[in-house]
């Protein structure tokens, strides 16, 4: 304790008092009547931050902030004169000032000590800072809580253990439709539908008895009742707290009407979505099934098309074989018919012979047409290209058909456009076949007037030249609606005309296919009763530009050939007679053997200029016999051998030539072809590959 230079005896009456002053928690300060500090205890030192010797003797005002500091003197003065106790004895709140200038709230009680004339004052000071802070904290937190309660979106209700509502916030007012003062102080049951209200008391009392928390703490769904009587779903969380020693329950409520509706909507749209997904799955399955069916159908269609192709090529094959088989005996019939006609029989036998000849020729034409068409349809025809002269070909047409036209009093003219190439590279025989079909039809269907054949260039592309042929007649014409159909097999413009004019209805179909093979088109312009113009185009190479020269014209047959010694190997008796008769009629010597073995033996013996070798023979066939002949030691090994075959297909020629044959003729033997082969053999005895077909 600090030394007191002023009358310390005033306050140091006893040691006990001194000890008290030293240890007391409250600040004790003593001043004299002038306001000077006499005593300043340790608690004061802590409170104000001054050491006692810094303040003792100073005016107590230093411990006060303005404006109290200025007022203090006048307090003291007025007290001295009036005795009016403004502060004495009253525990009141004032503000203190620390050494560092900061201020703090303090409770001050002042007592007066009188010793004779002199008086002193004792102040007991208690620091209120902590309490103030606490109070402020409490106020703040209460304000916070109120704000929360007032502004919470959720409803807040606090009830006591009996269920009486203590707090009921604005959110609840909105939710239930009751004002706070209608509810506070009343039982919470008023906010519940009847059936739940009766249970509620049970809950509460049960809970109070057993501590069994039926709803406490659990966010659960309950039903509320609005002032209007309407019920609605609530999500409720309940907490328990003790306020003022009493158990209370805080309920947080949320109106989940819209949430429920949203959930319901969500559930509905989810199930709708699931329905939709199921529908889509069904549709997808359907689609997959359809796709599978489509694939199966496509497979079936492919199989059907393959079967049809097979059937069609089998049919063509069949037709080709049957026609060949018929052609063999027909060949003999025609040969004998010719012999009979040539034999200058008496009438009427000579006439019969001519009729047989004509009928068999007609039949042969049909057979050839069928074979041609079926070969084309079976894809078994390939073009055989060579150089030929266009003017020569037109001249050949005139020569060939001129007589027929003339005998019907018809003219036959050919016209070649000036820029037409002299020679072209193409399949001359196929071209001739088309022209013959058209010209023979033109003559056949024309009674007056005549036929004109024109050729010219349709277009050029480098050395390629597209030739255009036109065959015009002044005949019966073709109705418009038949212009397409006549190009189909076995179709004729008018069935009555076919009876009158004959024909198979195959010529134009064959021509159309051949034209298409040659890269061209075919068509007709026609007016019934006026005439028709059949036209077609074919693509050839201009021989001049291609640097090739015409080797021969296909219609040059040549003069008669000198007599040759011919060995014929043929197993078919009728054919033996036929070939022998024809060859002998042409002035040749003929020896016939029935099989390949005999042929080899005959050649080995010698004495022949040429062998006509049938292919299909028993024992040793034509190909094997040829190979043996080529292996002979003598001069016979080099003898020309001409194959005779009924199965003349493209590729056969190569087969026979490579087997060692010189040439081949397809059966039935065409007289012109035979003559040509003989002529070539005579001209170039050793030359191979001079075949024409
Ligand atoms: P075909 O003459 O053997 O009957 P085509 O295929 O050559 O067979 O001809 C088919 C049909 O086209 C003939 O039957 C005939 O009705 C008609 N036709 C062809 N050419 C002429 C033509 N120049 N004038 C009139 N009709 C024709």
XYZ file of C-alpha atoms and ligand atoms in Angstrom:
720
model
C 0.000 0.000 0.000
C 1.205 3.414 -0.848
C 2.366 5.814 1.754
C -0.155 8.496 2.421
C 1.489 11.863 3.066
C -1.905 13.278 4.001
C -3.758 12.357 7.057
C -3.580 8.607 6.650
C -4.825 8.256 10.182
C -8.314 9.054 8.902
C -8.534 5.692 7.261
C -5.940 3.567 8.916
C -7.726 3.186 12.142
C -7.219 -0.491 12.242
C -4.999 -3.080 10.663
C -8.059 -5.158 9.756
C -9.401 -2.331 7.672
C -6.044 -1.964 5.962
C -5.982 -5.689 5.082
C -9.486 -5.431 3.715
C -8.545 -2.540 1.492
C -5.565 -4.418 0.160
C -7.458 -7.575 -0.803
C -10.941 -6.386 -1.756
C -11.921 -7.033 -5.398
C -13.691 -3.703 -5.678
C -11.718 -0.543 -6.165
C -11.616 1.738 -3.136
C -10.572 5.339 -3.502
C -10.555 8.051 -0.868
C -10.504 11.783 -1.605
C -10.454 14.831 0.643
C -12.948 17.675 0.529
C -11.029 19.377 -2.299
C -11.204 16.301 -4.486
C -7.582 15.238 -3.964
C -6.895 11.557 -3.876
C -5.768 10.377 -0.482
C -5.833 6.640 -0.968
C -5.919 4.359 -4.044
C -6.103 0.630 -3.378
C -4.561 -2.184 -5.570
C -7.893 -3.005 -7.126
C -8.008 0.630 -8.315
C -4.511 0.324 -9.686
C -5.755 -2.662 -11.796
C -8.894 -0.838 -12.822
C -7.358 2.438 -13.927
C -3.841 1.351 -14.884
C -2.237 3.959 -12.576
C 0.108 3.111 -9.723
C -1.104 4.627 -6.430
C 1.822 7.085 -6.176
C 0.984 8.407 -9.618
C -2.447 9.562 -8.480
C -2.287 10.221 -4.738
C -2.388 13.984 -4.223
C -3.875 14.538 -7.680
C -7.449 15.596 -8.256
C -9.788 12.737 -8.691
C -11.054 14.356 -11.931
C -8.124 12.696 -13.757
C -10.012 9.446 -13.412
C -13.056 10.832 -15.245
C -13.633 11.460 -18.899
C -15.230 14.629 -20.209
C -17.883 15.948 -19.629
C -17.919 14.520 -16.053
C -14.476 15.833 -15.361
C -15.582 19.448 -15.806
C -18.739 18.917 -13.826
C -17.016 17.341 -10.821
C -15.729 20.468 -9.119
C -19.163 22.031 -9.179
C -20.662 18.831 -7.725
C -18.289 18.896 -4.845
C -18.833 22.605 -4.284
C -22.554 22.449 -4.391
C -22.403 19.510 -2.012
C -20.311 21.422 0.410
C -22.642 24.435 0.385
C -25.991 22.779 0.017
C -25.254 19.291 1.454
C -27.234 17.982 -1.438
C -26.078 14.524 -2.062
C -25.960 14.040 -5.720
C -23.999 10.911 -5.639
C -23.249 10.047 -2.117
C -24.340 6.610 -1.060
C -26.116 5.786 -4.254
C -24.718 2.896 -6.276
C -24.860 4.498 -9.649
C -23.390 3.907 -13.029
C -20.693 6.315 -14.156
C -17.832 6.248 -16.606
C -14.181 5.908 -15.626
C -11.092 6.893 -17.527
C -8.013 4.717 -17.555
C -4.436 5.882 -17.755
C -4.353 4.897 -21.441
C -7.360 7.169 -22.127
C -9.910 4.414 -22.656
C -13.171 4.602 -20.741
C -15.209 1.912 -19.035
C -18.547 1.668 -17.220
C -18.394 1.378 -13.488
C -20.731 1.292 -10.530
C -19.818 3.884 -7.969
C -20.942 4.091 -4.326
C -19.698 7.031 -2.316
C -19.632 7.360 1.425
C -18.679 10.449 3.490
C -16.308 10.389 6.397
C -16.455 13.340 8.781
C -13.730 14.140 11.219
C -14.434 17.452 12.902
C -14.361 20.216 10.310
C -12.713 18.048 7.679
C -14.503 15.533 5.647
C -13.343 12.943 3.207
C -15.169 10.726 0.711
C -14.708 7.022 0.095
C -15.689 5.664 -3.309
C -16.197 1.984 -3.940
C -15.851 1.157 -7.608
C -16.980 -1.956 -9.460
C -16.028 -2.481 -13.137
C -19.194 -3.046 -15.131
C -17.496 -3.797 -18.483
C -17.937 -7.572 -18.277
C -21.529 -7.327 -17.100
C -22.272 -4.768 -19.766
C -20.800 -6.987 -22.416
C -22.888 -9.884 -21.155
C -26.045 -7.813 -21.142
C -25.296 -6.517 -24.596
C -24.631 -10.073 -25.778
C -27.921 -11.188 -24.341
C -29.751 -8.321 -25.977
C -28.044 -9.061 -29.275
C -28.801 -12.714 -29.211
C -32.361 -12.064 -28.219
C -32.702 -9.656 -31.116
C -31.137 -12.239 -33.361
C -33.518 -14.883 -32.180
C -36.444 -12.608 -32.582
C -35.312 -11.723 -36.071
C -34.971 -15.383 -36.906
C -38.342 -16.189 -35.493
C -39.969 -13.241 -37.195
C -38.415 -13.664 -40.556
C -38.104 -17.431 -40.758
C -39.753 -18.917 -43.800
C -40.514 -21.950 -41.719
C -43.142 -21.808 -39.077
C -41.844 -21.746 -35.511
C -43.980 -22.701 -32.524
C -42.853 -23.056 -28.956
C -45.129 -24.813 -26.519
C -44.787 -25.740 -22.895
C -45.185 -29.176 -21.372
C -48.933 -28.756 -21.251
C -49.127 -27.913 -24.909
C -49.787 -24.209 -24.458
C -48.415 -22.106 -27.248
C -45.785 -19.568 -26.161
C -44.361 -18.455 -29.431
C -46.039 -18.469 -32.812
C -44.214 -16.694 -35.637
C -45.471 -14.768 -38.695
C -44.711 -17.743 -40.964
C -47.166 -19.716 -38.844
C -49.749 -16.952 -39.179
C -49.509 -17.296 -42.918
C -49.547 -21.036 -42.764
C -52.475 -21.522 -40.433
C -54.424 -18.325 -41.033
C -54.547 -17.521 -37.297
C -53.011 -14.317 -35.892
C -50.404 -14.866 -33.159
C -52.711 -13.491 -30.444
C -55.408 -15.995 -31.436
C -53.025 -18.843 -30.751
C -50.493 -17.798 -28.109
C -51.740 -18.976 -24.732
C -53.993 -21.594 -26.303
C -53.388 -25.291 -26.720
C -51.487 -26.398 -29.767
C -54.305 -28.845 -30.558
C -56.238 -26.052 -32.216
C -53.783 -26.336 -35.091
C -54.467 -30.043 -35.609
C -57.335 -31.926 -37.203
C -59.569 -33.572 -34.613
C -58.381 -37.144 -34.920
C -54.759 -36.048 -34.326
C -55.634 -33.541 -31.606
C -56.956 -36.281 -29.317
C -53.774 -38.269 -29.755
C -51.584 -35.295 -28.963
C -52.219 -35.136 -25.270
C -51.402 -38.825 -25.159
C -48.115 -38.233 -26.870
C -47.104 -35.476 -24.581
C -47.997 -37.218 -21.379
C -46.491 -40.448 -22.603
C -43.318 -38.630 -23.402
C -43.203 -36.886 -20.119
C -43.719 -40.184 -18.314
C -41.489 -42.521 -20.289
C -39.109 -40.244 -22.227
C -40.250 -42.137 -25.313
C -39.686 -39.637 -28.033
C -42.389 -40.210 -30.496
C -41.852 -37.064 -32.444
C -38.988 -35.213 -30.848
C -36.195 -34.451 -33.205
C -37.605 -36.412 -36.076
C -38.390 -34.542 -39.271
C -41.676 -36.219 -39.970
C -44.849 -35.587 -41.848
C -47.974 -34.590 -39.948
C -51.295 -33.005 -40.823
C -52.130 -29.423 -39.881
C -55.472 -27.655 -39.775
C -55.909 -24.101 -40.971
C -58.313 -21.593 -39.469
C -60.517 -22.246 -42.489
C -60.758 -25.888 -41.418
C -58.730 -27.009 -44.399
C -56.082 -29.617 -43.599
C -52.627 -29.697 -45.140
C -49.400 -31.676 -44.907
C -46.623 -30.386 -42.663
C -43.049 -31.443 -42.300
C -42.339 -31.137 -38.603
C -39.134 -31.142 -36.571
C -39.419 -30.886 -32.825
C -36.680 -30.031 -30.363
C -36.828 -29.958 -26.621
C -35.332 -27.217 -24.513
C -35.569 -25.992 -20.977
C -36.540 -22.355 -20.567
C -36.659 -20.894 -17.063
C -36.536 -24.363 -15.574
C -39.535 -25.449 -17.600
C -39.542 -27.949 -20.379
C -40.578 -26.446 -23.679
C -40.823 -27.810 -27.149
C -39.758 -25.980 -30.258
C -41.473 -27.032 -33.420
C -40.241 -26.071 -36.881
C -43.022 -26.486 -39.437
C -43.012 -26.406 -43.163
C -46.100 -26.424 -45.365
C -45.330 -29.141 -47.898
C -48.572 -28.876 -49.885
C -46.722 -27.725 -53.024
C -43.794 -30.028 -52.331
C -46.253 -32.917 -52.128
C -47.926 -31.726 -55.298
C -44.505 -31.410 -56.932
C -43.627 -34.884 -55.739
C -46.909 -36.162 -57.064
C -46.291 -34.401 -60.384
C -42.788 -35.759 -60.445
C -44.051 -39.240 -59.670
C -46.731 -38.913 -62.350
C -44.356 -37.558 -64.966
C -41.826 -40.203 -64.036
C -44.400 -42.917 -64.506
C -45.512 -41.225 -67.734
C -41.888 -41.220 -68.780
C -41.626 -44.895 -67.895
C -44.785 -45.569 -69.908
C -43.269 -43.645 -72.800
C -40.012 -45.581 -72.459
C -41.968 -48.837 -72.440
C -43.864 -47.716 -75.572
C -40.577 -46.801 -77.224
C -39.118 -50.148 -76.260
C -42.118 -51.881 -77.748
C -41.787 -49.772 -80.897
C -38.085 -50.525 -81.045
C -38.744 -54.259 -80.683
C -41.383 -53.960 -83.402
C -38.864 -52.167 -85.577
C -36.263 -54.837 -84.946
C -38.799 -57.520 -85.785
C -39.703 -55.610 -88.961
C -36.051 -55.276 -89.857
C -35.580 -58.982 -89.363
C -38.635 -59.671 -91.479
C -37.341 -57.298 -94.137
C -33.991 -59.046 -94.092
C -35.727 -62.396 -94.394
C -37.864 -61.073 -97.246
C -34.770 -59.723 -98.947
C -33.138 -63.118 -98.559
C -36.229 -64.789 -99.965
C -36.285 -62.315 -102.840
C -32.634 -62.996 -103.559
C -33.232 -66.730 -103.395
C -36.281 -66.355 -105.661
C -34.305 -64.231 -108.113
C -31.480 -66.749 -108.097
C -33.991 -69.552 -108.625
C -35.602 -67.563 -111.443
C -32.213 -66.860 -113.016
C -31.405 -70.525 -112.699
C -34.776 -71.492 -114.175
C -34.366 -69.001 -116.986
C -30.864 -70.102 -117.869
C -31.955 -73.738 -117.497
C -34.815 -72.976 -119.892
C -32.449 -71.339 -122.369
C -30.096 -74.274 -122.034
C -32.941 -76.682 -122.602
C -34.159 -74.782 -125.650
C -30.675 -74.684 -127.094
C -30.164 -78.416 -126.647
C -33.608 -79.382 -127.944
C -33.188 -77.166 -130.992
C -29.808 -78.663 -131.714
C -31.264 -82.129 -131.442
C -34.030 -81.171 -133.877
C -31.564 -79.499 -136.196
C -29.606 -82.679 -136.778
C -32.457 -84.584 -138.464
C -33.636 -81.318 -140.069
C -30.248 -81.056 -141.651
C -30.764 -84.423 -143.262
C -34.332 -83.553 -144.357
C -33.115 -80.370 -146.039
C -30.234 -82.186 -147.684
C -32.516 -84.843 -149.132
C -35.136 -82.289 -150.122
C -32.460 -80.489 -152.093
C -31.404 -83.759 -153.708
C -35.003 -84.458 -154.654
C -35.509 -80.964 -156.051
C -32.246 -81.236 -157.992
C -33.247 -84.721 -159.276
C -35.752 -83.164 -161.714
C -38.644 -85.356 -160.644
C -41.916 -85.501 -162.491
C -44.736 -83.265 -161.392
C -46.413 -83.326 -158.888
C -43.461 -84.997 -157.043
C -41.105 -82.180 -157.933
C -43.626 -79.735 -156.407
C -43.899 -81.849 -153.246
C -40.137 -81.896 -152.999
C -40.055 -78.069 -153.295
C -42.743 -77.798 -150.587
C -40.719 -80.052 -148.305
C -37.699 -77.913 -149.008
C -39.526 -74.636 -148.238
C -41.188 -75.995 -145.110
C -37.952 -77.391 -143.777
C -36.168 -74.118 -144.502
C -38.869 -72.224 -142.578
C -38.581 -74.648 -139.701
C -34.816 -74.299 -139.727
C -35.133 -70.524 -139.539
C -37.304 -70.806 -136.461
C -34.932 -73.304 -134.881
C -31.988 -71.050 -135.542
C -33.833 -68.100 -134.080
C -34.693 -70.035 -130.942
C -31.107 -71.161 -130.558
C -29.867 -67.635 -131.084
C -32.240 -66.094 -128.608
C -31.651 -68.719 -125.958
C -27.920 -68.388 -126.396
C -28.152 -64.636 -125.991
C -30.397 -64.990 -122.977
C -28.074 -67.511 -121.378
C -25.289 -64.963 -121.906
C -23.454 -67.394 -124.121
C -22.888 -65.147 -127.095
C -19.864 -62.993 -127.434
C -19.167 -60.568 -130.230
C -16.631 -61.688 -132.755
C -14.990 -58.557 -134.039
C -13.193 -58.133 -137.311
C -12.664 -55.574 -140.059
C -15.296 -55.375 -142.770
C -16.386 -53.062 -145.547
C -19.639 -51.184 -145.140
C -20.352 -50.593 -148.877
C -19.722 -54.284 -149.597
C -22.202 -55.249 -146.951
C -24.944 -52.998 -148.335
C -24.263 -54.368 -151.795
C -24.588 -57.899 -150.440
C -28.004 -56.991 -149.069
C -29.092 -55.755 -152.444
C -27.787 -58.909 -154.077
C -29.394 -61.203 -151.558
C -32.789 -59.549 -151.185
C -33.049 -57.850 -154.558
C -34.511 -60.909 -156.262
C -37.073 -61.494 -153.513
C -38.138 -57.855 -153.682
C -38.192 -57.874 -157.451
C -40.361 -60.942 -157.627
C -42.933 -59.044 -155.516
C -42.626 -55.932 -157.730
C -40.935 -54.021 -154.916
C -37.887 -51.835 -155.177
C -34.910 -52.300 -152.848
C -32.536 -49.352 -152.525
C -29.493 -48.805 -150.388
C -28.154 -45.371 -149.499
C -24.816 -44.647 -147.822
C -24.323 -41.178 -146.327
C -21.156 -39.472 -147.624
C -19.228 -39.343 -144.336
C -19.725 -43.046 -143.605
C -16.423 -44.884 -143.013
C -15.465 -47.394 -145.685
C -14.505 -50.067 -143.264
C -15.177 -50.596 -139.582
C -14.135 -53.036 -136.880
C -17.155 -54.891 -135.511
C -19.084 -58.107 -135.570
C -20.054 -58.297 -139.250
C -22.109 -61.452 -138.879
C -24.250 -60.090 -136.089
C -24.745 -56.861 -137.982
C -25.764 -58.832 -141.063
C -28.196 -60.833 -138.936
C -29.920 -57.657 -137.709
C -30.128 -56.136 -141.171
C -31.450 -59.367 -142.648
C -34.170 -59.516 -139.998
C -35.277 -55.958 -140.716
C -35.049 -56.195 -144.493
C -36.847 -59.544 -144.643
C -39.613 -58.122 -142.427
C -39.838 -55.002 -144.595
C -40.264 -57.087 -147.739
C -42.593 -59.501 -145.973
C -44.969 -56.763 -144.773
C -44.950 -54.664 -147.960
C -47.306 -55.163 -150.934
C -46.590 -52.050 -152.981
C -43.692 -49.644 -153.157
C -40.493 -50.936 -151.723
C -37.722 -50.861 -149.172
C -34.838 -48.464 -148.593
C -31.820 -49.219 -146.408
C -29.752 -46.251 -145.257
C -26.553 -46.084 -143.277
C -24.750 -43.073 -141.883
C -22.821 -41.798 -138.891
C -24.903 -40.923 -135.831
C -21.945 -39.603 -133.818
C -18.219 -40.021 -133.367
C -16.024 -40.184 -130.290
C -12.364 -40.514 -131.198
C -12.028 -43.591 -133.377
C -15.384 -44.874 -132.106
C -18.150 -44.327 -134.563
C -21.826 -44.791 -133.876
C -23.456 -46.039 -137.069
C -27.134 -45.470 -137.665
C -29.080 -47.815 -139.922
C -32.606 -47.236 -141.131
C -34.802 -49.699 -142.956
C -37.897 -47.981 -144.397
C -40.787 -49.644 -146.132
C -44.121 -48.613 -147.634
C -45.886 -51.566 -146.061
C -48.815 -52.204 -143.755
C -47.325 -50.303 -140.781
C -47.622 -51.003 -137.096
C -50.174 -49.479 -134.689
C -48.603 -47.147 -132.105
C -49.536 -49.332 -129.123
C -47.531 -52.235 -130.558
C -44.285 -50.331 -131.097
C -42.839 -51.611 -127.816
C -44.285 -55.105 -127.746
C -42.978 -56.260 -131.113
C -39.468 -56.280 -129.662
C -40.538 -58.880 -127.075
C -40.104 -62.590 -127.950
C -42.999 -64.332 -129.710
C -44.922 -61.076 -130.026
C -46.497 -59.992 -133.277
C -48.345 -56.777 -134.004
C -51.408 -58.636 -135.212
C -51.994 -62.344 -134.922
C -53.868 -62.373 -138.239
C -50.794 -61.007 -140.048
C -48.674 -63.817 -138.679
C -51.080 -66.313 -140.164
C -50.854 -64.533 -143.455
C -47.157 -63.729 -143.405
C -45.720 -66.459 -141.189
C -42.871 -65.838 -138.746
C -42.073 -66.732 -135.188
C -42.033 -63.289 -133.588
C -38.406 -63.794 -132.595
C -36.560 -61.747 -135.223
C -36.947 -58.343 -133.587
C -36.208 -59.624 -130.078
C -32.977 -61.152 -131.307
C -32.149 -57.957 -133.196
C -32.831 -55.824 -130.126
C -30.547 -57.924 -127.942
C -27.789 -57.939 -130.535
C -28.020 -54.178 -131.006
C -27.764 -53.698 -127.255
C -24.739 -55.977 -127.135
C -23.162 -53.708 -129.711
C -23.769 -50.645 -127.559
C -26.697 -49.337 -129.581
C -30.462 -48.878 -129.543
C -33.292 -49.977 -131.757
C -36.721 -48.499 -132.437
C -39.465 -47.955 -134.940
C -41.499 -45.112 -136.440
C -44.576 -46.328 -138.200
C -47.979 -45.280 -139.509
C -50.436 -48.055 -140.265
C -51.205 -48.189 -143.982
C -48.273 -45.880 -144.853
C -45.165 -47.724 -143.800
C -42.543 -48.283 -141.161
C -38.999 -47.205 -140.511
C -36.977 -49.442 -138.250
C -33.753 -47.826 -137.071
C -30.865 -48.975 -134.940
C -27.444 -47.800 -133.900
C -24.261 -49.768 -133.232
C -20.864 -48.660 -131.996
C -17.862 -49.756 -134.085
C -14.272 -48.633 -134.521
C -13.491 -46.691 -137.659
C -11.063 -49.166 -139.300
C -9.139 -46.452 -141.089
C -8.529 -44.566 -137.867
C -7.829 -47.775 -136.010
C -5.180 -48.528 -138.650
C -6.745 -51.747 -139.847
C -7.520 -52.853 -143.354
C -10.519 -54.778 -144.498
C -9.319 -58.338 -145.056
C -12.319 -59.705 -146.722
C -15.932 -58.998 -147.267
C -18.099 -61.544 -145.648
C -20.202 -62.222 -148.678
C -17.433 -63.147 -151.046
C -17.894 -66.852 -151.486
C -15.623 -67.302 -154.434
C -15.467 -69.634 -157.352
C -15.839 -73.442 -157.228
C -13.036 -75.396 -155.605
C -11.083 -78.172 -157.283
C -11.855 -81.730 -156.279
C -10.473 -82.939 -152.955
C -10.235 -86.293 -151.228
C -12.322 -85.903 -148.086
C -12.364 -88.232 -145.097
C -15.578 -87.820 -143.082
C -15.640 -89.182 -139.504
C -19.297 -89.171 -138.470
C -21.295 -91.688 -136.461
C -24.770 -90.427 -137.334
C -26.060 -92.258 -140.393
C -28.312 -89.519 -141.756
C -25.494 -86.984 -141.410
C -23.087 -89.362 -143.138
C -25.401 -89.540 -146.145
C -26.065 -85.796 -146.065
C -22.423 -84.729 -146.007
C -21.418 -87.338 -148.552
C -24.202 -86.248 -150.911
C -23.398 -82.552 -150.609
C -19.618 -83.008 -150.944
C -20.017 -85.378 -153.857
C -22.440 -82.958 -155.484
C -19.670 -80.367 -155.229
C -17.315 -82.756 -157.032
C -15.277 -84.112 -154.145
C -14.350 -87.716 -153.336
C -15.722 -88.812 -149.998
C -14.809 -91.647 -147.672
C -16.854 -92.037 -144.504
C -15.782 -93.719 -141.246
C -18.083 -94.105 -138.164
C -15.638 -93.301 -135.311
C -12.429 -91.593 -134.264
C -10.285 -94.743 -134.195
C -11.112 -95.580 -137.824
C -10.357 -91.961 -138.770
C -6.862 -92.128 -137.230
C -6.232 -95.438 -139.042
C -7.490 -94.032 -142.367
C -5.263 -90.938 -142.087
C -2.309 -93.136 -141.210
C -2.944 -95.186 -144.398
C -2.971 -91.877 -146.298
C -4.645 -90.663 -149.483
C -6.762 -87.749 -148.074
C -6.551 -83.972 -148.487
C -8.795 -83.070 -145.544
C -10.707 -84.626 -142.625
C -14.206 -83.573 -141.565
C -14.270 -84.714 -137.942
C -17.447 -85.029 -135.868
C -16.778 -84.211 -132.213
C -19.232 -86.430 -130.344
C -18.444 -89.987 -131.433
C -18.398 -93.291 -129.522
C -15.098 -94.886 -128.448
C -12.694 -92.170 -129.514
C -14.175 -88.676 -129.879
C -13.116 -86.077 -132.439
C -10.799 -84.138 -130.143
C -8.881 -87.267 -129.021
C -8.692 -88.576 -132.596
C -7.256 -85.242 -133.751
C -4.615 -85.346 -131.034
C -3.609 -88.828 -132.167
C -3.423 -87.783 -135.814
C -1.184 -84.856 -134.870
C 1.132 -87.323 -133.115
C 1.452 -89.610 -136.183
C 4.905 -90.035 -137.734
C 3.959 -89.819 -141.414
C 2.834 -86.830 -143.542
C -0.775 -87.476 -142.378
C 0.076 -85.641 -139.122
C -0.250 -82.285 -140.903
C -3.568 -82.964 -142.641
C -6.184 -80.184 -142.238
C -8.936 -81.276 -139.864
C -12.298 -79.474 -139.806
C -14.415 -80.055 -136.704
C -18.125 -80.668 -137.145
C -20.054 -79.828 -134.050
C -23.627 -79.386 -132.993
C -22.495 -77.575 -129.854
C -20.989 -74.524 -131.364
C -20.578 -72.188 -128.497
C -18.258 -69.292 -128.087
C -15.003 -70.695 -126.761
C -15.471 -74.023 -128.505
C -13.478 -72.826 -131.477
C -10.454 -72.108 -129.307
C -10.843 -75.518 -127.723
C -10.835 -77.311 -131.066
C -8.068 -75.206 -132.565
C -5.884 -75.816 -129.533
C -6.582 -79.544 -129.854
C -4.949 -79.302 -133.275
C -7.944 -78.746 -135.525
C -7.639 -76.458 -138.507
C -11.137 -75.063 -138.565
C -14.635 -75.941 -137.574
C -18.159 -75.957 -138.948
C -21.228 -75.928 -136.803
C -23.986 -78.342 -137.590
C -26.373 -78.253 -139.309
C -23.909 -77.414 -141.967
C -24.670 -74.269 -143.870
C -23.811 -74.797 -147.511
C -22.233 -71.375 -147.806
C -20.026 -71.977 -144.755
C -18.986 -75.334 -146.136
C -18.035 -73.796 -149.459
C -16.073 -71.089 -147.745
C -14.117 -73.546 -145.615
C -13.303 -75.679 -148.657
C -12.254 -72.602 -150.563
C -9.937 -71.457 -147.761
C -8.469 -74.924 -147.412
C -7.770 -75.024 -151.115
C -6.174 -71.607 -151.088
C -4.076 -72.117 -147.951
C -3.850 -75.838 -147.260
C -1.841 -75.461 -144.049
C -3.488 -72.358 -142.643
C -5.419 -72.573 -139.439
C -7.998 -70.289 -137.943
C -9.960 -69.276 -140.995
C -13.293 -70.087 -139.501
C -16.200 -67.786 -140.169
C -18.509 -68.617 -137.360
P -41.838 -62.209 -137.166
O -41.665 -61.241 -138.247
O -41.121 -63.466 -137.349
O -43.255 -62.358 -136.709
P -40.409 -60.223 -135.733
O -39.929 -60.155 -134.311
O -39.402 -60.010 -136.776
O -41.135 -61.604 -135.877
O -41.551 -59.163 -135.887
C -42.534 -59.066 -134.912
C -43.772 -58.435 -135.457
O -43.542 -57.057 -135.736
C -44.246 -58.983 -136.751
O -44.998 -60.165 -136.565
C -45.087 -57.867 -137.305
O -46.345 -57.890 -136.688
C -44.341 -56.647 -136.854
N -43.417 -56.130 -137.892
C -42.078 -56.281 -137.952
N -41.563 -55.616 -139.025
C -42.606 -55.008 -139.663
C -42.727 -54.165 -140.821
N -41.658 -53.813 -141.533
N -43.958 -53.749 -141.162
C -45.032 -54.094 -140.414
N -44.989 -54.884 -139.307
C -43.790 -55.346 -138.929
